[in-house]
Short mmCIF file of C-alpha atoms in Angstrom, two decimals:
data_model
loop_
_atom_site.label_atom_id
_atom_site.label_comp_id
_atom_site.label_asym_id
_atom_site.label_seq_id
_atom_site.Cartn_x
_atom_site.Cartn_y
_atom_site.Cartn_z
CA UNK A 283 5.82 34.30 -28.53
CA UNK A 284 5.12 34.23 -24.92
CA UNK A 285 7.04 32.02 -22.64
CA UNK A 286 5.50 28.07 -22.45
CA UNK A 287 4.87 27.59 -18.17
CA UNK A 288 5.57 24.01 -17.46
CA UNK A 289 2.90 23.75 -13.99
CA UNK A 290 1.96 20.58 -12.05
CA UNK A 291 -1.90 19.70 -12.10
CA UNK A 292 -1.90 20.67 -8.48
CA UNK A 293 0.12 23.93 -9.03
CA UNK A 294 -2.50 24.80 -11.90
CA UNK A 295 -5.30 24.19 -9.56
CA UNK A 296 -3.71 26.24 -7.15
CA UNK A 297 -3.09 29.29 -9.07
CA UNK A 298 -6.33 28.74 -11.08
CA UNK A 299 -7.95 28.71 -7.11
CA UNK A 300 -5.45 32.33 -6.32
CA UNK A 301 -6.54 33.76 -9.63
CA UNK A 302 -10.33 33.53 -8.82
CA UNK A 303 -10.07 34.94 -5.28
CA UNK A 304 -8.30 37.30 -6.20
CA UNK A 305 -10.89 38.74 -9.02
CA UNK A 306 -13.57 38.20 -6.72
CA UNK A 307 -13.32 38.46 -3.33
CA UNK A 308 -9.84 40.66 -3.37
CA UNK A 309 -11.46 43.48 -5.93
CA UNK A 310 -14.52 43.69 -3.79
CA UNK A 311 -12.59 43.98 -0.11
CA UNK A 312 -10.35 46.19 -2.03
CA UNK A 313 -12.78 48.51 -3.42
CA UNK A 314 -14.01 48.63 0.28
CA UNK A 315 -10.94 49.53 1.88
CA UNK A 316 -10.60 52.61 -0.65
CA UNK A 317 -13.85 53.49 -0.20
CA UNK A 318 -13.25 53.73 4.00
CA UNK A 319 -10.16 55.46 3.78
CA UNK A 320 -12.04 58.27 1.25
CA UNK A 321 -13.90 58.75 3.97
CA UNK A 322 -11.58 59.94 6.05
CA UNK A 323 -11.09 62.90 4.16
CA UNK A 324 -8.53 65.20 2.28
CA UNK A 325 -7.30 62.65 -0.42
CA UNK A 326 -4.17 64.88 -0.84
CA UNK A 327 -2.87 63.74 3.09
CA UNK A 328 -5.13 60.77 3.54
CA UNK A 329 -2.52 57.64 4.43
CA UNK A 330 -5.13 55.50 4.63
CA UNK A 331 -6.17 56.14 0.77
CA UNK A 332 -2.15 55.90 -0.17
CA UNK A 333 -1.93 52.91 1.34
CA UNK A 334 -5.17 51.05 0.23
CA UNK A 335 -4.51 52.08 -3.44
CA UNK A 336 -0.68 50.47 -3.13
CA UNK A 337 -2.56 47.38 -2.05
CA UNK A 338 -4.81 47.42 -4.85
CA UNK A 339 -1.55 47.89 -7.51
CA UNK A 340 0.29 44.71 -5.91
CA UNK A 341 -2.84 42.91 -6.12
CA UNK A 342 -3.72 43.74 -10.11
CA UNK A 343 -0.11 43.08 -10.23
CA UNK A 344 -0.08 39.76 -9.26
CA UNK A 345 -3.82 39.47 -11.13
CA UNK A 346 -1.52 39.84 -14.47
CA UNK A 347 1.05 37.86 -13.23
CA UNK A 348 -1.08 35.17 -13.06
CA UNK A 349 -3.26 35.11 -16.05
CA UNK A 350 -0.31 34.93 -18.30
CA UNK A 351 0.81 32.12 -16.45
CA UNK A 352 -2.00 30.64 -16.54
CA UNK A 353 -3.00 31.52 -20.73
CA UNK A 354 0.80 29.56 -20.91
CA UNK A 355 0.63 26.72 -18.64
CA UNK A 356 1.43 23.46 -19.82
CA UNK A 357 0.46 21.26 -17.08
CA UNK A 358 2.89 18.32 -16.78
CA UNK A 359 2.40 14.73 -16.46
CA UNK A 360 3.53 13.88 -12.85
CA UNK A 361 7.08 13.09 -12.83
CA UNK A 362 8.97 9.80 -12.69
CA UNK A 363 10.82 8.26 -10.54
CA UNK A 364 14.67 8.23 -11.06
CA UNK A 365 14.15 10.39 -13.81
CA UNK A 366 14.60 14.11 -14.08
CA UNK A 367 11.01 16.09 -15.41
CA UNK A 368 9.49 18.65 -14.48
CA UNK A 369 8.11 18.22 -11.13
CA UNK A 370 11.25 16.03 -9.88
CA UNK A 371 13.15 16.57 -7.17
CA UNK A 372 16.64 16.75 -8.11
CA UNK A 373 19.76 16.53 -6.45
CA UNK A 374 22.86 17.39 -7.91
CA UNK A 375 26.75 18.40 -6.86
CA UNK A 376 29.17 20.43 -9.16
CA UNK A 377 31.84 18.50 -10.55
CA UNK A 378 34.63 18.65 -8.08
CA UNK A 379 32.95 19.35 -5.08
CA UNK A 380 32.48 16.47 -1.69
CA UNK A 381 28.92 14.76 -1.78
CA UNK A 382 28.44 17.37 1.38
CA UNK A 383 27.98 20.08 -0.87
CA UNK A 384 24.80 18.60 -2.67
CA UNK A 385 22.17 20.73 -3.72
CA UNK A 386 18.86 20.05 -3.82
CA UNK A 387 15.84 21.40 -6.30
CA UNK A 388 12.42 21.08 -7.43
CA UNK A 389 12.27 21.00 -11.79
CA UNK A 390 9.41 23.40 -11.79
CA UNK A 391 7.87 26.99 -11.91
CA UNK A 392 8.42 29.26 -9.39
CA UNK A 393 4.95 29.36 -8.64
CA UNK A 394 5.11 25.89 -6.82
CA UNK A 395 4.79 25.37 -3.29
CA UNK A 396 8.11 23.22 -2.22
CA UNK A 397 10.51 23.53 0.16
CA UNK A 398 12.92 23.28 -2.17
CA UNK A 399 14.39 26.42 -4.52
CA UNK A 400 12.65 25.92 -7.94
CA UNK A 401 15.26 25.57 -11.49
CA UNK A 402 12.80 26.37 -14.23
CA UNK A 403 13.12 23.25 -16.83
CA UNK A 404 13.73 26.24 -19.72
CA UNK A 405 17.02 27.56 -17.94
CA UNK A 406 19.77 26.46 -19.22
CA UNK A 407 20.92 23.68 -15.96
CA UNK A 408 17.15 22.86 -15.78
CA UNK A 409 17.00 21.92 -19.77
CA UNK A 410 20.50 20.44 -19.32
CA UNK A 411 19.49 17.80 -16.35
CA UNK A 412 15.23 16.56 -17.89
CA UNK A 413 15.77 12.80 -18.94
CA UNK A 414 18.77 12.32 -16.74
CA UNK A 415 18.92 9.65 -14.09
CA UNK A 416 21.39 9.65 -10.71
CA UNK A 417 25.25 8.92 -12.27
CA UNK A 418 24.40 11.29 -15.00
CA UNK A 419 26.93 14.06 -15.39
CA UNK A 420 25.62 17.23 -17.25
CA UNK A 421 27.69 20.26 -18.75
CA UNK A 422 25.55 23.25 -19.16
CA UNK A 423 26.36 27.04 -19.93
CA UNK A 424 26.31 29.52 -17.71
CA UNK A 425 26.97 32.95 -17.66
CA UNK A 426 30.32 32.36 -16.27
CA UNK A 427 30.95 29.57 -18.53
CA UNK A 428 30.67 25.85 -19.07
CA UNK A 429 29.49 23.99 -15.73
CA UNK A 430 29.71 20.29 -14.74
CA UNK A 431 26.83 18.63 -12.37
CA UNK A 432 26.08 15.45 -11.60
CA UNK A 433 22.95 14.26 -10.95
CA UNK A 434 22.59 12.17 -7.42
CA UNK A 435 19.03 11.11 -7.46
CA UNK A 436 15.66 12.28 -9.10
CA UNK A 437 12.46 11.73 -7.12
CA UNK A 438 8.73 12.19 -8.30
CA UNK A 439 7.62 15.46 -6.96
#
């Protein structure tokens, strides 16, 4: 079964928005841009050609990479305040470590646009902090064992 991605209505929008540029306008100034550099000549030493057709890979590339986000989104209800869901901003210190050392992240997909680095709310600290409020401490494993956080404050995204 194909991995559930938990997206903001804006986020959704927003790829949704990439997705159809992409298919429309990007094939079509694509197709272009191989059809130039063919005219240039000899395909065999043409860099224009190589280099047009590596364009057009990363593109259907990210094509795929969206639509199966998108055939798995699950678009969120916006988040609330003092409570960690997707689209919170969290902020969170290890167990053991001075209030300095505070990290800060957006509960999301990677696909959002934050300033923040993204935890996915499937890994195992993002599934470990959703419902928690600030004063919460969380244990969650990680590949080099059991970790301690707690959480500091949880803003809507």
């Amino acid at each position: 079964m194909a991995q559930r991605h938990q997206l903001s209505r804006s986020a959704h929008e927003r790829l949704t928005a990439e997705l159809a540029d992409l298919t429309t306008r990007g094939r079509i100034e694509m197709a272009q841009a191989i059809e130039r550099a063919r005219e240039l000549g000899d395909l065999s030493e043409n860099g224009d050609y190589h280099a047009a057709k590596d364009q057009q890979g990363h593109m259907e590339g990210r094509i795929r990479t969206l639509e199966a986000i998108l055939d798995n989104a699950e678009i969120v209800d916006d988040a609330v305040e003092g409570v960690v869901s997707a689209g919170s901003v969290v902020t969170i210190r290890y167990v053991g470590d001075d209030d300095e050392l505070a990290e800060t992240y957006l509960v999301g997909h990677i696909e959002e646009e934050t300033e923040h680095d993204v935890i996915s709310p499937s890994s195992p600290l993002g599934s470990a902090l959703i419902g928690k409020r600030a004063g919460d401490e969380v244990e969650y494993d990680a590949p080099g064992g059991v970790l301690k956080v707690v959480v500091i404050k949880a803003e809507a995204g």
